[in-house]
Amino acid sequence: MDELNSFVRKAFLFLIALYPWINYVARKVPLLGTVFDDLLVITFLVYALIVGRNRVVKIFESPTVLFAMLFVAVSLFSFFFNDYLFLAFQHQFRLFIEPFLVFISVVLVAPTKSDIEFYLKSLVFSTVLLALHGVYQYVTKVPTPAQWVDKALEGSTIYTRAFSVVGSPNVLAGYLEIGLPVAIYYVFEHKDYLKKIFYGFVSIVIIAGLFLTFSRGGWIGAFGSLFVGFVAFSPIIGIALIVFAGLAVFLVPVLRVRIFSLISPSYIDKSLNSGGRLFRWKYGLMNGFEHPLLGTGLGTFGGSAAQKYGYFAYTSMDSVYINVFAETGFLGIITFILWVSSSFSNFAARFFKERKTIFLFLGVALLALLIHIFVENLFNVWGITMNFWIISALSEVIDEW
């Protein structure tokens, strides 16, 4: 029975680790594509409730679960207080809460070290495949939508961007920035030099794929979190990373153009006055300050639900934090930040107490996404959020390592 349970646990973890690839195939199968997400999450939860029924009460001892319940309570109060279309609320509420059920499932099934190792290596495998595919797309100059590149500022240096099977460079960057710290962890963890070299090569491939997304948010998330992690591990490595990044910006023209275009008067003017990111941020913040306690309700400002049901006329808010603030006010953004950052805090505390690199690099993986969602709405992407919540759950289930 133990072997069967181990197989089932690994199967669920494998499906989530390789979600972008499996989802890509599932979307091509009639009917399956529309129910795959729900089927995966609910089946995993049902299995977890059966095998982990004796641990259900312990779930409520988790700070992450308690903060999630607070955010749910604020969201419900906001909905009833604002009294608007339930379908809009349900749509956005589901995007936030349903992937979190994976966190609960992992805590309930209490995976063994073998299960966790299998998941982490599966995640690295999925990530490096995405990176390789992205590099291939760039080398073969796969056509991409014109709006992915600012022709006036970057057209002479950037002719395509890696997006793999996930349909967006920014989404691809979200996947890669989560998997990269796990690959780097194995470089530090293994004693065998051949394995170190192997995972070092894997890490370089992922970095190459991340670079070719030309996602500035992904770059900031990945390298900002790695800088924090390396400073905690060894300040010398952290300083070396800064020097390397500075040299890269100076020596690589396309990198320099992509970064410095952010502060060009032309970009700022278009972003502020033509429905760009700064324009949407400004109105998101205004909406939050005009409704400071509970916002205007989930699904009413900046997310996919608001666009679908006619509450928001522009593209995505491009910031999860501003989106949450606009829709749920100060109570919502405070409980949301406590909820999504709780496991990172747990990893950080465990690293400084036990000095084990597994806690450091898994914390870095979470921090990468927490930084990136300042400038992208990646909590709408199920594969990213499910893996985020699995790694978050590992902060509570990893015991001896």
Short mmCIF file of C-alpha atoms in Angstrom, two decimals:
data_model
loop_
_atom_site.label_atom_id
_atom_site.label_comp_id
_atom_site.label_asym_id
_atom_site.label_seq_id
_atom_site.Cartn_x
_atom_site.Cartn_y
_atom_site.Cartn_z
CA MET A 1 0.00 0.00 0.00
CA ASP A 2 2.87 2.37 0.80
CA GLU A 3 4.33 1.77 -2.66
CA LEU A 4 0.97 2.48 -4.29
CA ASN A 5 0.54 5.73 -2.34
CA SER A 6 4.06 6.79 -3.23
CA PHE A 7 3.31 6.13 -6.91
CA VAL A 8 0.08 8.16 -6.77
CA ARG A 9 1.79 11.06 -4.96
CA LYS A 10 4.55 11.12 -7.54
CA ALA A 11 2.04 10.93 -10.38
CA PHE A 12 0.21 14.05 -9.17
CA LEU A 13 3.46 15.91 -8.52
CA PHE A 14 4.75 14.92 -11.96
CA LEU A 15 1.59 16.14 -13.69
CA ILE A 16 1.92 19.55 -12.02
CA ALA A 17 5.68 19.82 -12.58
CA LEU A 18 5.16 19.13 -16.30
CA TYR A 19 1.89 21.08 -16.43
CA PRO A 20 2.81 23.40 -19.35
CA TRP A 21 3.55 20.41 -21.59
CA ILE A 22 0.62 18.28 -20.48
CA ASN A 23 -1.75 21.23 -20.68
CA TYR A 24 -0.50 22.00 -24.19
CA VAL A 25 -1.50 18.49 -25.28
CA ALA A 26 -4.74 18.48 -23.26
CA ARG A 27 -5.89 21.70 -24.96
CA LYS A 28 -5.80 19.88 -28.30
CA VAL A 29 -8.15 17.13 -27.06
CA PRO A 30 -11.85 18.00 -27.40
CA LEU A 31 -13.53 18.61 -24.00
CA LEU A 32 -10.45 17.61 -21.98
CA GLY A 33 -8.81 21.02 -22.37
CA THR A 34 -11.74 22.80 -20.70
CA VAL A 35 -11.80 20.57 -17.61
CA PHE A 36 -8.17 19.51 -17.23
CA ASP A 37 -7.25 22.14 -14.62
CA ASP A 38 -10.25 21.44 -12.40
CA LEU A 39 -9.94 17.68 -12.84
CA LEU A 40 -6.28 17.69 -11.78
CA VAL A 41 -6.73 19.92 -8.73
CA ILE A 42 -9.97 18.36 -7.44
CA THR A 43 -8.78 14.76 -7.96
CA PHE A 44 -5.56 15.52 -6.09
CA LEU A 45 -7.53 17.13 -3.25
CA VAL A 46 -9.96 14.21 -2.96
CA TYR A 47 -7.07 11.74 -2.85
CA ALA A 48 -5.29 13.90 -0.26
CA LEU A 49 -8.39 14.11 1.96
CA ILE A 50 -8.69 10.32 1.90
CA VAL A 51 -5.08 9.44 2.68
CA GLY A 52 -4.46 12.46 4.90
CA ARG A 53 -7.76 12.54 6.79
CA ASN A 54 -5.91 12.33 10.11
CA ARG A 55 -4.00 15.50 9.27
CA VAL A 56 -6.98 17.66 8.29
CA VAL A 57 -7.13 19.44 11.66
CA LYS A 58 -3.38 20.15 11.49
CA ILE A 59 -3.95 22.08 8.25
CA PHE A 60 -5.47 24.91 10.29
CA GLU A 61 -2.22 25.29 12.24
CA SER A 62 -0.51 26.49 9.07
CA PRO A 63 -0.02 30.29 8.97
CA THR A 64 -0.36 30.14 5.18
CA VAL A 65 -3.79 28.53 5.46
CA LEU A 66 -4.89 31.02 8.12
CA PHE A 67 -3.79 33.97 5.99
CA ALA A 68 -5.60 32.39 3.01
CA MET A 69 -8.78 32.20 5.08
CA LEU A 70 -8.40 35.87 6.01
CA PHE A 71 -8.03 36.81 2.34
CA VAL A 72 -11.08 34.71 1.47
CA ALA A 73 -13.07 36.46 4.20
CA VAL A 74 -12.04 39.91 2.96
CA SER A 75 -12.88 38.93 -0.64
CA LEU A 76 -16.35 37.73 0.38
CA PHE A 77 -17.00 40.87 2.44
CA SER A 78 -15.89 42.97 -0.52
CA PHE A 79 -18.26 41.10 -2.85
CA PHE A 80 -21.28 41.47 -0.56
CA PHE A 81 -20.44 45.08 0.25
CA ASN A 82 -20.14 46.08 -3.41
CA ASP A 83 -23.01 43.90 -4.68
CA TYR A 84 -22.03 43.22 -8.32
CA LEU A 85 -22.16 40.39 -10.84
CA PHE A 86 -21.44 37.05 -9.13
CA LEU A 87 -19.90 35.54 -12.28
CA ALA A 88 -17.16 38.18 -12.27
CA PHE A 89 -16.42 37.52 -8.59
CA GLN A 90 -16.48 33.75 -9.04
CA HIS A 91 -14.12 33.90 -12.01
CA GLN A 92 -11.39 35.88 -10.23
CA PHE A 93 -11.94 34.16 -6.86
CA ARG A 94 -11.42 30.77 -8.52
CA LEU A 95 -8.16 31.91 -10.15
CA PHE A 96 -6.75 32.82 -6.75
CA ILE A 97 -8.15 30.04 -4.57
CA GLU A 98 -8.46 26.85 -6.62
CA PRO A 99 -4.70 26.48 -7.36
CA PHE A 100 -4.09 26.97 -3.61
CA LEU A 101 -5.90 23.67 -3.01
CA VAL A 102 -2.68 22.06 -4.28
CA PHE A 103 -0.90 23.48 -1.21
CA ILE A 104 -3.48 21.85 1.05
CA SER A 105 -3.21 18.56 -0.86
CA VAL A 106 0.58 18.43 -0.52
CA VAL A 107 0.45 19.14 3.21
CA LEU A 108 -2.18 16.43 3.66
CA VAL A 109 -0.34 13.72 1.69
CA ALA A 110 2.95 14.54 3.49
CA PRO A 111 5.31 13.51 0.66
CA THR A 112 8.49 11.66 1.56
CA LYS A 113 11.98 12.88 0.72
CA SER A 114 11.92 10.54 -2.29
CA ASP A 115 8.66 12.10 -3.50
CA ILE A 116 10.01 15.61 -3.06
CA GLU A 117 13.26 14.82 -4.90
CA PHE A 118 11.20 13.31 -7.73
CA TYR A 119 9.07 16.47 -7.95
CA LEU A 120 12.05 18.85 -7.90
CA LYS A 121 13.89 16.93 -10.62
CA SER A 122 10.69 16.72 -12.68
CA LEU A 123 10.34 20.49 -12.34
CA VAL A 124 13.93 21.02 -13.52
CA PHE A 125 13.30 18.64 -16.43
CA SER A 126 10.15 20.53 -17.47
CA THR A 127 11.91 23.89 -17.07
CA VAL A 128 14.96 23.00 -19.15
CA LEU A 129 12.71 21.63 -21.91
CA LEU A 130 10.84 24.95 -21.97
CA ALA A 131 14.15 26.81 -22.11
CA LEU A 132 15.52 24.65 -24.92
CA HIS A 133 12.33 25.11 -26.90
CA GLY A 134 12.54 28.87 -26.35
CA VAL A 135 16.16 28.96 -27.54
CA TYR A 136 15.16 26.96 -30.62
CA GLN A 137 12.38 29.46 -31.37
CA TYR A 138 14.81 32.35 -31.15
CA VAL A 139 17.46 30.69 -33.32
CA THR A 140 14.91 29.76 -36.00
CA LYS A 141 13.33 33.24 -35.81
CA VAL A 142 9.80 32.01 -35.12
CA PRO A 143 7.38 34.85 -36.00
CA THR A 144 5.84 36.64 -33.02
CA PRO A 145 3.13 39.32 -32.67
CA ALA A 146 4.38 42.81 -33.53
CA GLN A 147 3.23 44.22 -30.17
CA TRP A 148 5.76 42.07 -28.32
CA VAL A 149 8.54 44.43 -29.41
CA ASP A 150 8.62 48.22 -29.32
CA LYS A 151 9.69 48.79 -32.94
CA ALA A 152 10.68 52.41 -32.33
CA LEU A 153 13.03 51.58 -29.45
CA GLU A 154 14.00 47.92 -29.91
CA GLY A 155 13.14 46.95 -33.49
CA SER A 156 16.74 47.04 -34.69
CA THR A 157 18.01 44.66 -31.98
CA ILE A 158 15.11 42.33 -31.07
CA TYR A 159 13.43 40.41 -33.89
CA THR A 160 11.70 37.65 -31.91
CA ARG A 161 11.11 36.53 -28.32
CA ALA A 162 11.06 33.03 -26.81
CA PHE A 163 7.64 31.84 -25.63
CA SER A 164 7.76 28.02 -25.97
CA VAL A 165 4.39 26.25 -25.61
CA VAL A 166 2.97 28.68 -23.06
CA GLY A 167 2.10 31.42 -25.54
CA SER A 168 3.80 34.40 -23.90
CA PRO A 169 7.40 35.44 -23.17
CA ASN A 170 6.40 36.76 -19.75
CA VAL A 171 4.63 33.53 -18.83
CA LEU A 172 7.64 31.51 -20.03
CA ALA A 173 9.86 33.70 -17.84
CA GLY A 174 7.57 32.93 -14.91
CA TYR A 175 8.10 29.19 -15.36
CA LEU A 176 11.86 29.53 -15.88
CA GLU A 177 12.45 31.75 -12.85
CA ILE A 178 10.81 29.15 -10.59
CA GLY A 179 12.81 26.23 -11.98
CA LEU A 180 16.18 28.01 -12.18
CA PRO A 181 16.91 28.14 -8.41
CA VAL A 182 16.06 24.44 -8.12
CA ALA A 183 18.62 23.59 -10.83
CA ILE A 184 21.22 25.79 -9.09
CA TYR A 185 20.42 24.04 -5.80
CA TYR A 186 21.56 20.74 -7.31
CA VAL A 187 24.84 22.35 -8.38
CA PHE A 188 25.53 23.08 -4.71
CA GLU A 189 23.95 19.90 -3.35
CA HIS A 190 25.73 17.20 -5.33
CA LYS A 191 29.21 16.09 -4.32
CA ASP A 192 29.84 14.32 -7.61
CA TYR A 193 31.57 16.77 -9.98
CA LEU A 194 29.95 15.24 -13.07
CA LYS A 195 26.52 15.92 -11.57
CA LYS A 196 27.60 19.43 -10.64
CA ILE A 197 28.69 20.04 -14.23
CA PHE A 198 25.44 18.56 -15.54
CA TYR A 199 23.22 20.79 -13.39
CA GLY A 200 25.50 23.74 -14.08
CA PHE A 201 24.88 23.21 -17.80
CA VAL A 202 21.14 22.86 -17.16
CA SER A 203 21.20 26.14 -15.23
CA ILE A 204 22.99 27.89 -18.12
CA VAL A 205 20.38 26.61 -20.59
CA ILE A 206 17.56 27.91 -18.38
CA ILE A 207 19.32 31.29 -18.05
CA ALA A 208 19.68 31.42 -21.85
CA GLY A 209 15.98 30.68 -22.30
CA LEU A 210 15.11 33.31 -19.70
CA PHE A 211 17.33 35.88 -21.43
CA LEU A 212 15.69 35.20 -24.81
CA THR A 213 12.20 35.88 -23.43
CA PHE A 214 13.37 39.51 -23.12
CA SER A 215 11.00 39.71 -20.16
CA ARG A 216 12.33 42.48 -17.95
CA GLY A 217 10.02 41.39 -15.14
CA GLY A 218 11.39 37.85 -15.42
CA TRP A 219 14.97 39.11 -15.38
CA ILE A 220 14.35 41.27 -12.31
CA GLY A 221 12.51 38.45 -10.53
CA ALA A 222 15.10 35.77 -11.29
CA PHE A 223 18.29 37.72 -10.71
CA GLY A 224 16.89 39.90 -7.91
CA SER A 225 15.90 36.80 -5.94
CA LEU A 226 19.19 35.04 -6.71
CA PHE A 227 21.07 38.11 -5.48
CA VAL A 228 19.15 38.03 -2.19
CA GLY A 229 19.76 34.29 -1.87
CA PHE A 230 23.47 34.46 -2.64
CA VAL A 231 23.98 37.36 -0.25
CA ALA A 232 22.40 35.22 2.47
CA PHE A 233 24.59 32.28 1.47
CA SER A 234 27.82 34.15 0.76
CA PRO A 235 28.04 37.94 0.28
CA ILE A 236 31.03 37.45 -2.03
CA ILE A 237 28.88 35.47 -4.48
CA GLY A 238 26.19 38.15 -4.24
CA ILE A 239 28.71 40.86 -5.12
CA ALA A 240 30.06 38.74 -7.98
CA LEU A 241 26.51 38.38 -9.34
CA ILE A 242 26.06 42.17 -9.34
CA VAL A 243 29.41 42.62 -11.15
CA PHE A 244 28.44 39.97 -13.70
CA ALA A 245 25.04 41.60 -14.30
CA GLY A 246 26.67 45.02 -14.72
CA LEU A 247 29.17 43.66 -17.24
CA ALA A 248 26.42 41.86 -19.12
CA VAL A 249 24.39 45.07 -19.46
CA PHE A 250 27.50 46.94 -20.63
CA LEU A 251 28.74 44.29 -23.08
CA VAL A 252 25.48 42.92 -24.57
CA PRO A 253 23.78 45.58 -26.72
CA VAL A 254 20.37 43.91 -26.84
CA LEU A 255 20.31 43.63 -23.04
CA ARG A 256 21.33 47.26 -22.68
CA VAL A 257 18.65 48.43 -25.13
CA ARG A 258 15.94 46.37 -23.46
CA ILE A 259 16.71 47.69 -19.99
CA PHE A 260 17.41 51.33 -20.77
CA SER A 261 14.35 51.63 -23.01
CA LEU A 262 12.39 51.56 -19.74
CA ILE A 263 13.61 55.04 -18.87
CA SER A 264 13.39 56.55 -22.34
CA PRO A 265 11.01 59.55 -22.61
CA SER A 266 9.23 57.85 -25.52
CA TYR A 267 8.47 54.68 -23.51
CA ILE A 268 7.35 56.60 -20.43
CA ASP A 269 5.08 58.84 -22.49
CA LYS A 270 3.42 55.88 -24.24
CA SER A 271 3.12 53.93 -20.99
CA LEU A 272 1.49 56.88 -19.20
CA ASN A 273 -0.78 58.18 -21.91
CA SER A 274 -1.68 55.37 -24.30
CA GLY A 275 -3.23 52.78 -22.03
CA GLY A 276 0.17 51.36 -21.14
CA ARG A 277 1.36 49.77 -17.95
CA LEU A 278 1.95 53.02 -16.02
CA PHE A 279 -1.45 54.31 -17.14
CA ARG A 280 -3.17 51.17 -15.84
CA TRP A 281 -1.17 51.21 -12.60
CA LYS A 282 -2.15 54.82 -11.98
CA TYR A 283 -5.86 54.08 -12.32
CA GLY A 284 -5.55 50.87 -10.33
CA LEU A 285 -4.01 52.77 -7.44
CA MET A 286 -6.63 55.51 -7.77
CA ASN A 287 -9.38 52.89 -7.62
CA GLY A 288 -7.85 51.39 -4.49
CA PHE A 289 -7.51 54.75 -2.73
CA GLU A 290 -11.07 55.71 -3.70
CA HIS A 291 -12.32 52.45 -2.09
CA PRO A 292 -9.65 51.98 0.60
CA LEU A 293 -11.25 49.42 2.90
CA LEU A 294 -12.54 46.68 0.59
CA GLY A 295 -11.88 47.89 -2.98
CA THR A 296 -14.51 47.39 -5.64
CA GLY A 297 -14.53 43.58 -5.46
CA LEU A 298 -12.63 40.71 -7.06
CA GLY A 299 -13.24 40.62 -10.78
CA THR A 300 -13.96 44.32 -11.24
CA PHE A 301 -10.61 45.95 -12.02
CA GLY A 302 -7.63 44.75 -14.02
CA GLY A 303 -7.85 40.97 -14.15
CA SER A 304 -9.18 38.56 -16.77
CA ALA A 305 -12.58 38.46 -15.04
CA ALA A 306 -12.93 42.26 -15.21
CA GLN A 307 -12.08 42.18 -18.92
CA LYS A 308 -14.46 39.30 -19.65
CA TYR A 309 -17.46 40.83 -17.89
CA GLY A 310 -16.94 44.39 -19.06
CA TYR A 311 -15.64 46.05 -15.90
CA PHE A 312 -12.20 46.85 -17.33
CA ALA A 313 -11.65 48.14 -20.85
CA TYR A 314 -7.87 47.69 -21.06
CA THR A 315 -5.52 44.71 -21.09
CA SER A 316 -4.33 43.11 -17.85
CA MET A 317 -3.30 45.35 -14.96
CA ASP A 318 0.22 43.86 -15.23
CA SER A 319 0.63 43.84 -11.46
CA VAL A 320 -0.97 41.31 -9.16
CA TYR A 321 -0.44 43.57 -6.14
CA ILE A 322 -2.06 46.65 -7.69
CA ASN A 323 -4.86 44.46 -9.08
CA VAL A 324 -5.58 43.02 -5.62
CA PHE A 325 -5.38 46.48 -4.00
CA ALA A 326 -7.81 47.95 -6.55
CA GLU A 327 -10.28 45.10 -6.06
CA THR A 328 -10.01 44.43 -2.30
CA GLY A 329 -8.54 47.60 -0.76
CA PHE A 330 -6.03 47.76 2.07
CA LEU A 331 -7.56 44.83 3.93
CA GLY A 332 -7.24 42.68 0.83
CA ILE A 333 -3.70 43.61 -0.14
CA ILE A 334 -2.41 43.18 3.43
CA THR A 335 -3.94 39.71 3.83
CA PHE A 336 -2.87 38.75 0.29
CA ILE A 337 0.77 39.69 0.89
CA LEU A 338 0.77 37.82 4.21
CA TRP A 339 -0.74 34.80 2.46
CA VAL A 340 1.58 34.54 -0.56
CA SER A 341 4.78 35.46 1.33
CA SER A 342 4.23 33.29 4.40
CA SER A 343 6.05 30.25 3.00
CA PHE A 344 8.97 32.36 1.78
CA SER A 345 9.32 33.68 5.34
CA ASN A 346 9.22 30.10 6.60
CA PHE A 347 11.97 29.02 4.20
CA ALA A 348 14.11 32.03 5.19
CA ALA A 349 13.68 31.30 8.89
CA ARG A 350 14.54 27.62 8.41
CA PHE A 351 17.61 28.45 6.32
CA PHE A 352 19.06 30.84 8.90
CA LYS A 353 18.32 28.31 11.63
CA GLU A 354 19.49 25.11 9.91
CA ARG A 355 21.76 26.49 7.13
CA LYS A 356 20.48 23.95 4.59
CA THR A 357 20.65 25.04 0.96
CA ILE A 358 17.35 23.32 0.10
CA PHE A 359 15.51 25.96 2.14
CA LEU A 360 17.56 28.78 0.61
CA PHE A 361 16.95 27.92 -3.03
CA LEU A 362 13.29 26.94 -2.65
CA GLY A 363 12.80 30.28 -0.91
CA VAL A 364 14.57 31.98 -3.82
CA ALA A 365 12.18 30.25 -6.26
CA LEU A 366 9.20 31.71 -4.40
CA LEU A 367 10.81 35.13 -4.10
CA ALA A 368 11.43 35.25 -7.87
CA LEU A 369 7.71 35.03 -8.57
CA LEU A 370 6.80 37.35 -5.69
CA ILE A 371 9.04 39.99 -7.29
CA HIS A 372 7.88 39.31 -10.84
CA ILE A 373 4.18 39.74 -10.02
CA PHE A 374 4.89 43.37 -9.17
CA VAL A 375 4.93 43.92 -12.95
CA GLU A 376 2.97 40.98 -14.41
CA ASN A 377 -0.36 39.30 -13.68
CA LEU A 378 1.05 35.77 -13.49
CA PHE A 379 -1.38 34.53 -10.84
CA ASN A 380 -3.79 33.94 -13.72
CA VAL A 381 -1.47 31.18 -15.00
CA TRP A 382 -2.40 27.90 -13.36
CA GLY A 383 0.84 26.03 -14.06
CA ILE A 384 2.86 28.78 -12.40
CA THR A 385 0.59 29.18 -9.37
CA MET A 386 0.24 25.42 -8.78
CA ASN A 387 4.01 24.96 -8.76
CA PHE A 388 4.34 28.05 -6.58
CA TRP A 389 1.97 26.51 -4.04
CA ILE A 390 3.64 23.09 -4.15
CA ILE A 391 7.00 24.69 -3.35
CA SER A 392 5.29 26.76 -0.65
CA ALA A 393 3.88 23.58 0.89
CA LEU A 394 7.35 22.03 0.97
CA SER A 395 8.31 24.66 3.56
CA GLU A 396 5.96 22.82 5.93
CA VAL A 397 6.46 19.18 4.94
CA ILE A 398 10.23 18.93 4.55
CA ASP A 399 11.50 17.45 7.77
CA GLU A 400 14.83 15.65 7.66
CA TRP A 401 16.99 16.51 4.66
#
